[in-house]
PDB file of C-alpha atoms and ligand atoms in Angstrom:
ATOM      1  CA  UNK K   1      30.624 -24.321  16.984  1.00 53.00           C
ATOM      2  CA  UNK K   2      29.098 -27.551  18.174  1.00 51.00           C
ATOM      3  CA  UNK K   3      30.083 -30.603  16.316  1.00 69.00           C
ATOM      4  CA  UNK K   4      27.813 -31.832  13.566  1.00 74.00           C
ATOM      5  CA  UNK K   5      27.383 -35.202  14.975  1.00 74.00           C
ATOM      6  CA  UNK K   6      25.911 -34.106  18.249  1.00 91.00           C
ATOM      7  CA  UNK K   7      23.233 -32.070  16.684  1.00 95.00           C
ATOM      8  CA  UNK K   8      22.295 -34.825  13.776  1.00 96.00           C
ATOM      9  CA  UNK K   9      22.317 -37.070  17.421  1.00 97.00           C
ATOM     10  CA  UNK K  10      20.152 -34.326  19.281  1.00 97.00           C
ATOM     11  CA  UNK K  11      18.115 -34.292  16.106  1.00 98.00           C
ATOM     12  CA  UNK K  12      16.936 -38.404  15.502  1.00 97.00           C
ATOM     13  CA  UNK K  13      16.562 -37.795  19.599  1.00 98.00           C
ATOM     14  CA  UNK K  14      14.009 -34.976  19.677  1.00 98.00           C
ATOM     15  CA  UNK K  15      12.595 -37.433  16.733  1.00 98.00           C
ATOM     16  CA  UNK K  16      12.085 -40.301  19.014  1.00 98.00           C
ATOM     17  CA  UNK K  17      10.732 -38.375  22.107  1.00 98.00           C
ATOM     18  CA  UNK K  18       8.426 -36.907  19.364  1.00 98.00           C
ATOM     19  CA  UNK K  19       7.096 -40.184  18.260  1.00 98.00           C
ATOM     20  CA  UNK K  20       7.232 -42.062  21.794  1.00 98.00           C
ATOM     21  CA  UNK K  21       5.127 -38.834  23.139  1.00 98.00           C
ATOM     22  CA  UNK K  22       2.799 -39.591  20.324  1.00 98.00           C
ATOM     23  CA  UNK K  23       2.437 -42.795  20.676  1.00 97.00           C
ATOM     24  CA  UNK K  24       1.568 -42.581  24.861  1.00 97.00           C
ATOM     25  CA  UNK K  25      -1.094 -40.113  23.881  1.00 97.00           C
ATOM     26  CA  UNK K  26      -2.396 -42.757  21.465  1.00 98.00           C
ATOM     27  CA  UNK K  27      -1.527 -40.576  18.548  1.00 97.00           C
ATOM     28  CA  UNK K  28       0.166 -42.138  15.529  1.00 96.00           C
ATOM     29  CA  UNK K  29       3.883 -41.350  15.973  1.00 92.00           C
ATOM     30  CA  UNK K  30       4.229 -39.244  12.953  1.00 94.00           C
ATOM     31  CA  UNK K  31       1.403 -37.300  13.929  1.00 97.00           C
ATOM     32  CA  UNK K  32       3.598 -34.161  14.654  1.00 98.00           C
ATOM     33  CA  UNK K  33       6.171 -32.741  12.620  1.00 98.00           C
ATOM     34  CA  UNK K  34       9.420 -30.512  14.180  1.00 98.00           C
ATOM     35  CA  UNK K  35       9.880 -27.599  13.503  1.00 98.00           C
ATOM     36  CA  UNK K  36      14.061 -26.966  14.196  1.00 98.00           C
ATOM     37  CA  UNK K  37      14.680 -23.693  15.583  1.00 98.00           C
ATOM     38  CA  UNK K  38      17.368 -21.899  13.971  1.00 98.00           C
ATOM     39  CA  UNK K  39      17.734 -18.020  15.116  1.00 97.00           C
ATOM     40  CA  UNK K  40      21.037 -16.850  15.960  1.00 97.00           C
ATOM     41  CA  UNK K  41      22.500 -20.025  14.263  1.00 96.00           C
ATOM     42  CA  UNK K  42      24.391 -19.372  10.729  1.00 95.00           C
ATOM     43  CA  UNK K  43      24.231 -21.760   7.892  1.00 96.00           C
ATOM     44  CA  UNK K  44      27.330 -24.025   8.914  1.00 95.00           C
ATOM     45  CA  UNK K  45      25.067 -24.968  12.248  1.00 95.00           C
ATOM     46  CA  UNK K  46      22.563 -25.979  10.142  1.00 97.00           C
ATOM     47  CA  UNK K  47      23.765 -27.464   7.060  1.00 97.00           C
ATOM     48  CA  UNK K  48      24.082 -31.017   9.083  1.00 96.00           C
ATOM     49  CA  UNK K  49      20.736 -30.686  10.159  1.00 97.00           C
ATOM     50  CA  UNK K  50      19.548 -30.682   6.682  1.00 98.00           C
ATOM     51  CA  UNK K  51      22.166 -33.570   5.046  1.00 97.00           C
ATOM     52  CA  UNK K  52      20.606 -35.640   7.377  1.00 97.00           C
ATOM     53  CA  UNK K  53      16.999 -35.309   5.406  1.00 98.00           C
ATOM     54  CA  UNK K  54      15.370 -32.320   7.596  1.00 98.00           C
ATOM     55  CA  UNK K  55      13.195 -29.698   5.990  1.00 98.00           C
ATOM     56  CA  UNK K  56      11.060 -27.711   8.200  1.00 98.00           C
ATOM     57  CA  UNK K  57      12.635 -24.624  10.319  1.00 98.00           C
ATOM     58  CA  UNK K  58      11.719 -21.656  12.152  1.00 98.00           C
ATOM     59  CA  UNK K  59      12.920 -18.204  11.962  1.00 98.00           C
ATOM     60  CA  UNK K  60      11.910 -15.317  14.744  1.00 97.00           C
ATOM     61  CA  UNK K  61      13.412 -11.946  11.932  1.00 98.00           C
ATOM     62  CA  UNK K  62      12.778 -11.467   8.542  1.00 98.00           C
ATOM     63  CA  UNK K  63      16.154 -10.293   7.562  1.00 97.00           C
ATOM     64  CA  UNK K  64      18.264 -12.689   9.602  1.00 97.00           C
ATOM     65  CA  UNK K  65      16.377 -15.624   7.750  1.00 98.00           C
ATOM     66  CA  UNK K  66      17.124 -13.959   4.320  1.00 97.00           C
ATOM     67  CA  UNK K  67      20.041 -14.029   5.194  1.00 95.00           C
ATOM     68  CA  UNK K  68      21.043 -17.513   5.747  1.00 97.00           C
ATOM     69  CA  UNK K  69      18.578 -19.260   4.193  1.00 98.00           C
ATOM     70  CA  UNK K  70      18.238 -17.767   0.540  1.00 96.00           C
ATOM     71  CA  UNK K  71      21.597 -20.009   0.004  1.00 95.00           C
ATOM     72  CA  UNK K  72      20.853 -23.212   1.633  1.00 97.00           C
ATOM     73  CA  UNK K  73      17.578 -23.106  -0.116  1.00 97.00           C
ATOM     74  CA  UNK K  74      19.849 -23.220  -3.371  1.00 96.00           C
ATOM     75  CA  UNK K  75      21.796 -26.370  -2.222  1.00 96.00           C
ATOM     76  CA  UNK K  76      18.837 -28.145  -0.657  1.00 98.00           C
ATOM     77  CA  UNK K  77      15.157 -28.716  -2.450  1.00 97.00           C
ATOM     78  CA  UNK K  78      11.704 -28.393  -0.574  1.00 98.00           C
ATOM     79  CA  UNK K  79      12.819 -26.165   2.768  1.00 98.00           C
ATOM     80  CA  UNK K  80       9.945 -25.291   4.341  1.00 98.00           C
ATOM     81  CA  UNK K  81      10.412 -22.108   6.400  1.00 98.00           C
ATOM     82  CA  UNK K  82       8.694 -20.754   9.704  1.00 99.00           C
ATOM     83  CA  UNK K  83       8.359 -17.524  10.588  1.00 99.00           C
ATOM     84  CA  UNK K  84       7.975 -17.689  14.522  1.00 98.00           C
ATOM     85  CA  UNK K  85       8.877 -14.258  15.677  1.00 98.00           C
ATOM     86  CA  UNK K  86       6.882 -11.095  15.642  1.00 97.00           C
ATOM     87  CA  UNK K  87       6.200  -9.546  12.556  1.00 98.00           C
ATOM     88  CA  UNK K  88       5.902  -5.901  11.395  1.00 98.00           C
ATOM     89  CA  UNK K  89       3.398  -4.229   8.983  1.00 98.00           C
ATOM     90  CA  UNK K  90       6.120  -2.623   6.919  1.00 98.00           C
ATOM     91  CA  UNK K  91       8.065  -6.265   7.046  1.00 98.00           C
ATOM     92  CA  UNK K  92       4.961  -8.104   5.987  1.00 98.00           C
ATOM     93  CA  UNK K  93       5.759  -8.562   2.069  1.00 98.00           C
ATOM     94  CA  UNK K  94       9.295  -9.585   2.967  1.00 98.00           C
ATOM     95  CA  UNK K  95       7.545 -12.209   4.767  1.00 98.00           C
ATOM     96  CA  UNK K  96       5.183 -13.541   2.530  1.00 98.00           C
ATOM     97  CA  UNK K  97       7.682 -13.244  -0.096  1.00 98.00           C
ATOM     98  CA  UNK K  98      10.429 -15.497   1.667  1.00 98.00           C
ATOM     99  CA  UNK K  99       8.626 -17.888   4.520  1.00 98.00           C
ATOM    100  CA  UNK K 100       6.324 -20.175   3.378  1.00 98.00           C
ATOM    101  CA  UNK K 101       4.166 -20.731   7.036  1.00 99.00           C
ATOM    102  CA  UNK K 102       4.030 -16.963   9.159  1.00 99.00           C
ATOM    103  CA  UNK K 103       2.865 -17.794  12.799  1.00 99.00           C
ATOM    104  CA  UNK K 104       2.701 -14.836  14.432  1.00 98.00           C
ATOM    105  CA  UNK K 105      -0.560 -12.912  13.310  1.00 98.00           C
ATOM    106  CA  UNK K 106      -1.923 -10.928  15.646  1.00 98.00           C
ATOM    107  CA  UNK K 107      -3.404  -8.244  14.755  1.00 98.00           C
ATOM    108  CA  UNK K 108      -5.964  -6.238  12.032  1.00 98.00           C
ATOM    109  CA  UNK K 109      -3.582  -4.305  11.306  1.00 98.00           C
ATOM    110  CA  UNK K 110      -0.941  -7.214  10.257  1.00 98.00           C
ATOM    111  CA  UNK K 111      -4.012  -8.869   8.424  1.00 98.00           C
ATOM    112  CA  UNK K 112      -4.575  -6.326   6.234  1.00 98.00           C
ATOM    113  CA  UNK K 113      -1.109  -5.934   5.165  1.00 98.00           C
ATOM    114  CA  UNK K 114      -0.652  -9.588   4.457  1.00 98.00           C
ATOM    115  CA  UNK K 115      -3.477 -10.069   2.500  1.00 98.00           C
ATOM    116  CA  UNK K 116      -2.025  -6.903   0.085  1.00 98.00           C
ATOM    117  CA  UNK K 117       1.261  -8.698   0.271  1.00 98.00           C
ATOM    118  CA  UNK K 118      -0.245 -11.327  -0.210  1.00 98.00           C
ATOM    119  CA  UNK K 119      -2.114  -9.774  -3.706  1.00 98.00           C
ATOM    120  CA  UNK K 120       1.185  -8.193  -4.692  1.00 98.00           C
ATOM    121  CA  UNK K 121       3.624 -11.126  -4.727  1.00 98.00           C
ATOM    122  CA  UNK K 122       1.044 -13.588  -5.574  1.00 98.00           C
ATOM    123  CA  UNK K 123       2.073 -15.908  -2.706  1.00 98.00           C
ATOM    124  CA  UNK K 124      -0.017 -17.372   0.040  1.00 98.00           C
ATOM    125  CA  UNK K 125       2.442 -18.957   2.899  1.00 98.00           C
ATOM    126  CA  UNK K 126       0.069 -20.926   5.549  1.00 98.00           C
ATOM    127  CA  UNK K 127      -0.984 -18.220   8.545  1.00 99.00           C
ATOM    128  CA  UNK K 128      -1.449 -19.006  11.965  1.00 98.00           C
ATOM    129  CA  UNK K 129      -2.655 -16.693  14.544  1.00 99.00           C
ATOM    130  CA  UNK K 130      -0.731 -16.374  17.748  1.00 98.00           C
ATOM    131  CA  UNK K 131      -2.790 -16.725  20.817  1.00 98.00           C
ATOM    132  CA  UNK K 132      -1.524 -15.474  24.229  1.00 98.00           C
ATOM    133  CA  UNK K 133      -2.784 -18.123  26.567  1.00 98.00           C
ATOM    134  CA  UNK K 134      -0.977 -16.572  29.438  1.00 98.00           C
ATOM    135  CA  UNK K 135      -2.732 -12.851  28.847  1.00 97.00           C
ATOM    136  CA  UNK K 136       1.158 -11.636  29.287  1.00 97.00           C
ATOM    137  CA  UNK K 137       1.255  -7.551  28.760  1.00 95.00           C
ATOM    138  CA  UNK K 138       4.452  -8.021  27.181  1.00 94.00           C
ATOM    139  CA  UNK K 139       3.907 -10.885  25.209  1.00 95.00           C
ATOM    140  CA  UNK K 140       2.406 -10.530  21.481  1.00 96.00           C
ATOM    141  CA  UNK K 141      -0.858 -12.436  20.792  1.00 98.00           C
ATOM    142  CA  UNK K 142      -4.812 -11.947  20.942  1.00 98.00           C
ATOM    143  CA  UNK K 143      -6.829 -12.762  23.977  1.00 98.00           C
ATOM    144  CA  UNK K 144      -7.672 -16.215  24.198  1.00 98.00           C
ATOM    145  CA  UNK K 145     -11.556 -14.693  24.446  1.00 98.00           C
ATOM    146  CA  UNK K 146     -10.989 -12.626  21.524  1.00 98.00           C
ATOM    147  CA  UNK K 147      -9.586 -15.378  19.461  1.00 98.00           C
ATOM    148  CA  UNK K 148     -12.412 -16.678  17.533  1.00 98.00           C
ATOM    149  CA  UNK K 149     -13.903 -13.476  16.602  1.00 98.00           C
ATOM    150  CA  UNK K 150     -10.181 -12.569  15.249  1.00 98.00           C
ATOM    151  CA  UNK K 151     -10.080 -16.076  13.167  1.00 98.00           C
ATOM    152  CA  UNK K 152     -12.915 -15.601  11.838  1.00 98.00           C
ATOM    153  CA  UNK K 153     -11.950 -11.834  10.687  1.00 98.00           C
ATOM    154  CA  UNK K 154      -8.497 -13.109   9.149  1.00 98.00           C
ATOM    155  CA  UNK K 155     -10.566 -15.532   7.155  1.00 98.00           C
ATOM    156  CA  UNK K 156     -13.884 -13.783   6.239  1.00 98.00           C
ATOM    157  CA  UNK K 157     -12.534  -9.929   6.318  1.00 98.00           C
ATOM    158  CA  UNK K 158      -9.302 -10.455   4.734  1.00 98.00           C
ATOM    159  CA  UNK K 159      -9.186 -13.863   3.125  1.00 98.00           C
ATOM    160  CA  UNK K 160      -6.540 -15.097   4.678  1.00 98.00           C
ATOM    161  CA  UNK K 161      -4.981 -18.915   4.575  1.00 98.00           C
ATOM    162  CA  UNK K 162      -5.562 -19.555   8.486  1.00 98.00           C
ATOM    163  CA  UNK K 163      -4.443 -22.991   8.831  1.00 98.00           C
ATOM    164  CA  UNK K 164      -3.788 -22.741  12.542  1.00 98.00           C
ATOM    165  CA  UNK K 165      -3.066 -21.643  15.825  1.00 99.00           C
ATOM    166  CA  UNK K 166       0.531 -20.965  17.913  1.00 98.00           C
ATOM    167  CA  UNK K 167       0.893 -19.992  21.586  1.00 98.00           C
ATOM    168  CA  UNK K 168       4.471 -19.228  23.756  1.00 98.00           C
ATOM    169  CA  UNK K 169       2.590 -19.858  27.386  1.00 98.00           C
ATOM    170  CA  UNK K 170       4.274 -17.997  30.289  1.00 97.00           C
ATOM    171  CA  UNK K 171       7.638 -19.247  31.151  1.00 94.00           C
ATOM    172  CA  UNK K 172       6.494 -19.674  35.023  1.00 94.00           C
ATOM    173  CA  UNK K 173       4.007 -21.620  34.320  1.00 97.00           C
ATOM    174  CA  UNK K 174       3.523 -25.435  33.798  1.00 97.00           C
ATOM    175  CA  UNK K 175       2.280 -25.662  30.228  1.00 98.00           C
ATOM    176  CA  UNK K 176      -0.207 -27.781  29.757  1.00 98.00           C
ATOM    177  CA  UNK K 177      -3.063 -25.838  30.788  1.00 98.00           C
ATOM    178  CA  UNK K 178      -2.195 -23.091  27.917  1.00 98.00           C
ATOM    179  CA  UNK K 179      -1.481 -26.276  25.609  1.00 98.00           C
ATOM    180  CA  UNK K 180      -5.025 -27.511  26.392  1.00 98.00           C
ATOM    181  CA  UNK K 181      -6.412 -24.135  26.246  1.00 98.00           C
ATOM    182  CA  UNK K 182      -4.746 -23.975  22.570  1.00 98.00           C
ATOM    183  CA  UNK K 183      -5.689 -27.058  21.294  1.00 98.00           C
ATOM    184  CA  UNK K 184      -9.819 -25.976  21.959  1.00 98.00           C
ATOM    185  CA  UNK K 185      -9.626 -22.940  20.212  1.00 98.00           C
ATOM    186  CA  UNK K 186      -8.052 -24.556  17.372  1.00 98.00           C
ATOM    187  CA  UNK K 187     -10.723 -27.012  16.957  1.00 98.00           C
ATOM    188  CA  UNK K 188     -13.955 -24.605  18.087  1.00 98.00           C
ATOM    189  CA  UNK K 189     -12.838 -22.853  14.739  1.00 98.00           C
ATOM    190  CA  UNK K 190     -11.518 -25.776  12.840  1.00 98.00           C
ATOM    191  CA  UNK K 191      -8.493 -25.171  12.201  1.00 98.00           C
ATOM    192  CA  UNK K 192      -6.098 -28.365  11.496  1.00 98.00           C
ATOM    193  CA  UNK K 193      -2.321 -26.795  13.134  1.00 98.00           C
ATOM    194  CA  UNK K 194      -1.901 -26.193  16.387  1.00 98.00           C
ATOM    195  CA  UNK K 195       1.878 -24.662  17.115  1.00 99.00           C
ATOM    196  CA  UNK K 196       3.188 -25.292  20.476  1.00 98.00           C
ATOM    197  CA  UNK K 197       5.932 -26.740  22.492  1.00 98.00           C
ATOM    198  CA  UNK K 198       9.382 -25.476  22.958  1.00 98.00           C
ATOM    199  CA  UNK K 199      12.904 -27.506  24.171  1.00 98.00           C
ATOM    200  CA  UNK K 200      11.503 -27.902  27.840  1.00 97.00           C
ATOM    201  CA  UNK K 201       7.642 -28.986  27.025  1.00 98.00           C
ATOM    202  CA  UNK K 202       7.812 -30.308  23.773  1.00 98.00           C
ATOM    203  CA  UNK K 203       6.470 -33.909  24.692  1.00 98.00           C
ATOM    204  CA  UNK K 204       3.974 -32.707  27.217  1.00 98.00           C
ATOM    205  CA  UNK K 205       2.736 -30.822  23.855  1.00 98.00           C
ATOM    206  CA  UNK K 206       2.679 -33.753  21.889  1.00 98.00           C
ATOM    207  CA  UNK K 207       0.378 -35.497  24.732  1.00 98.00           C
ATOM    208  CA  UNK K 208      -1.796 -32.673  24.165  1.00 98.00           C
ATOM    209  CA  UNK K 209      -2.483 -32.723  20.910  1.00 98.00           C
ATOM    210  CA  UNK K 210       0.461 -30.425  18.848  1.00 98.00           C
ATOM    211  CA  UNK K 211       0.585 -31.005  15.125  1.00 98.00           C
ATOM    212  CA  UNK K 212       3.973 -28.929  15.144  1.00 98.00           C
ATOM    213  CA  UNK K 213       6.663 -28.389  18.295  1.00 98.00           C
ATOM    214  CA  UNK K 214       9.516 -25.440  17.897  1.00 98.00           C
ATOM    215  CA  UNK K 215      12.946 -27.399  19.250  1.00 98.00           C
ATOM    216  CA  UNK K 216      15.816 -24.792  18.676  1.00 98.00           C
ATOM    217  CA  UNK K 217      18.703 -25.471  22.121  1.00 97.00           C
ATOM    218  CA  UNK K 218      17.247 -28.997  22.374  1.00 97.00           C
ATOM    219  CA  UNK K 219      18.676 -29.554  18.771  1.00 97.00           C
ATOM    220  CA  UNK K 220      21.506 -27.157  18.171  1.00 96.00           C
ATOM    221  CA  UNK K 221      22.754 -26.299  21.668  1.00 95.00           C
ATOM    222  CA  UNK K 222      22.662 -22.996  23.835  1.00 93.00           C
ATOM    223  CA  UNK K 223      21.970 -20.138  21.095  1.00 92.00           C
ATOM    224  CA  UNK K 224      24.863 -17.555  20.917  1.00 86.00           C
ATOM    225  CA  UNK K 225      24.500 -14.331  23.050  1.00 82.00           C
TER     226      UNK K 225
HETATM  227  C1  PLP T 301      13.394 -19.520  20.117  1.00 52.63           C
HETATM  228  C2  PLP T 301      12.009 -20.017  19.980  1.00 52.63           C
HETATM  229  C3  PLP T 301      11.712 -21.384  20.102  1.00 52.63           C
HETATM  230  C4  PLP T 301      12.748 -22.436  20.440  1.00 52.63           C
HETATM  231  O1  PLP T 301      13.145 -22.302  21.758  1.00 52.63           O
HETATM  232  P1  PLP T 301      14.073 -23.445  22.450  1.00 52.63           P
HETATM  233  O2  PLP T 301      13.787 -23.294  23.888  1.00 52.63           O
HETATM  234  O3  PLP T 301      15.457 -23.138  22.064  1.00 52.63           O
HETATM  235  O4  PLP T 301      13.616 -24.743  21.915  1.00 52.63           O
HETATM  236  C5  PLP T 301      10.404 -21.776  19.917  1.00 52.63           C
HETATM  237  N1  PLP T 301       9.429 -20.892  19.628  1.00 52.63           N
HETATM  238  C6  PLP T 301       9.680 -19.574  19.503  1.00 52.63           C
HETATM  239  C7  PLP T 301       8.562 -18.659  19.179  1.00 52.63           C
HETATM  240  C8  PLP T 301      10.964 -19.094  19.681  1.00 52.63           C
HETATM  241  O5  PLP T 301      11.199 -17.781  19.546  1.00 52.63           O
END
């Protein structure tokens, strides 16, 4: 187990490359907010994290996140939770139940049964729609083409609470192209969040225009196998 003072250190770090990025771009430096990746970290890992004031985190599995996070969310107020991994139908109320942003929709199919879980549990978490910008085969996603006609579905077909777009852009490929490509789509629709940047890229996604990065090794070390 790392030691808590490194990651509270790798923490206010990631914060200042955050707000110096920012700031070069001529953003305000507060102008994105972290999201700390926490998969395959249990709640001793993170419990630093959040004594030292943080509140938003990312997931990638339903029932991993459940399980850490129901009783952290007991000992600390106004979590806010990500869910940044894929998401199935049949997991879809879970979700909406327990995360309060989902960033992976990408599909009718998903829509649909969000907005029932959505009806059932009376919750409405924030939903972004996950773009492939690379056009990966094994990578989840719409088309970047097809992503305004799919937007516009979530919102019009199945009144859904799109707030934004997310994109994981090939890891070959220098990134800011897809980040660029992301940011576009976001605004063509109007959407306000735009999802993107990882350990490696996260300031060359601030530059581009991110509202929220995903830092999980850059914060809390290698992940365990
Ligand atoms: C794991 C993960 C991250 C964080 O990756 P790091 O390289 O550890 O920062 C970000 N986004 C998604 C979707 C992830 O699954």
């Amino acid at each position: 187990m790392p030691e808590a003072h490194f990651t509270v250190e790798n923490l206010q770090d990631v914060k200042a490359k955050i707000a110096r990025a920012c700031e070069e771009a001529g953003r305000p430096g507060d102008a994105v907010t972290l999201t700390a990746v926490t998969k395959k970290f249990d709640a001793d890992h993170i419990r630093p994290v959040l004594e030292a004031g943080h509140r938003t985190f990312g997931e990638n599995r339903v029932q991993e996140a459940q399980g850490k996070w129901l009783a952290l969310r007991g000992e600390f107020a106004d979590i806010s939770l990500h869910l940044i991994g894929p998401l199935q139908t049949n997991k879809a109320e879970d979700a909406v139940a327990f995360f309060d942003v989902i960033e992976t929709l990408d599909r009718a199919k998903l829509a649909r049964a969000l907005a029932k879980a959505m009806e059932k549990t009376g919750r409405r978490p924030d939903i972004l729609v996950q773009v492939n910008t690379g056009e990966e085969d094994q990578k989840a996603g719409v088309a970047p083409r097809e992503a305004p006609a799919f937007i516009a579905q979530c919102r019009d077909e199945f009144s859904l609470p799109v707030t934004g777009v997310m994109c994981i852009p090939p890891a070959a490929d220098y990134p800011a192209p897809h980040f660029a490509l992301l940011k576009r789509i976001a605004a063509d629709a109007g959407l306000p969040v735009v999802s993107m940047g990882m350990s490696g890229d996260y300031e060359i996604a601030c530059n581009l225009g991110a509202t929220h990065v995903r830092v999980g090794s850059g914060i809390f070390g290698d992940r365990p196998a």
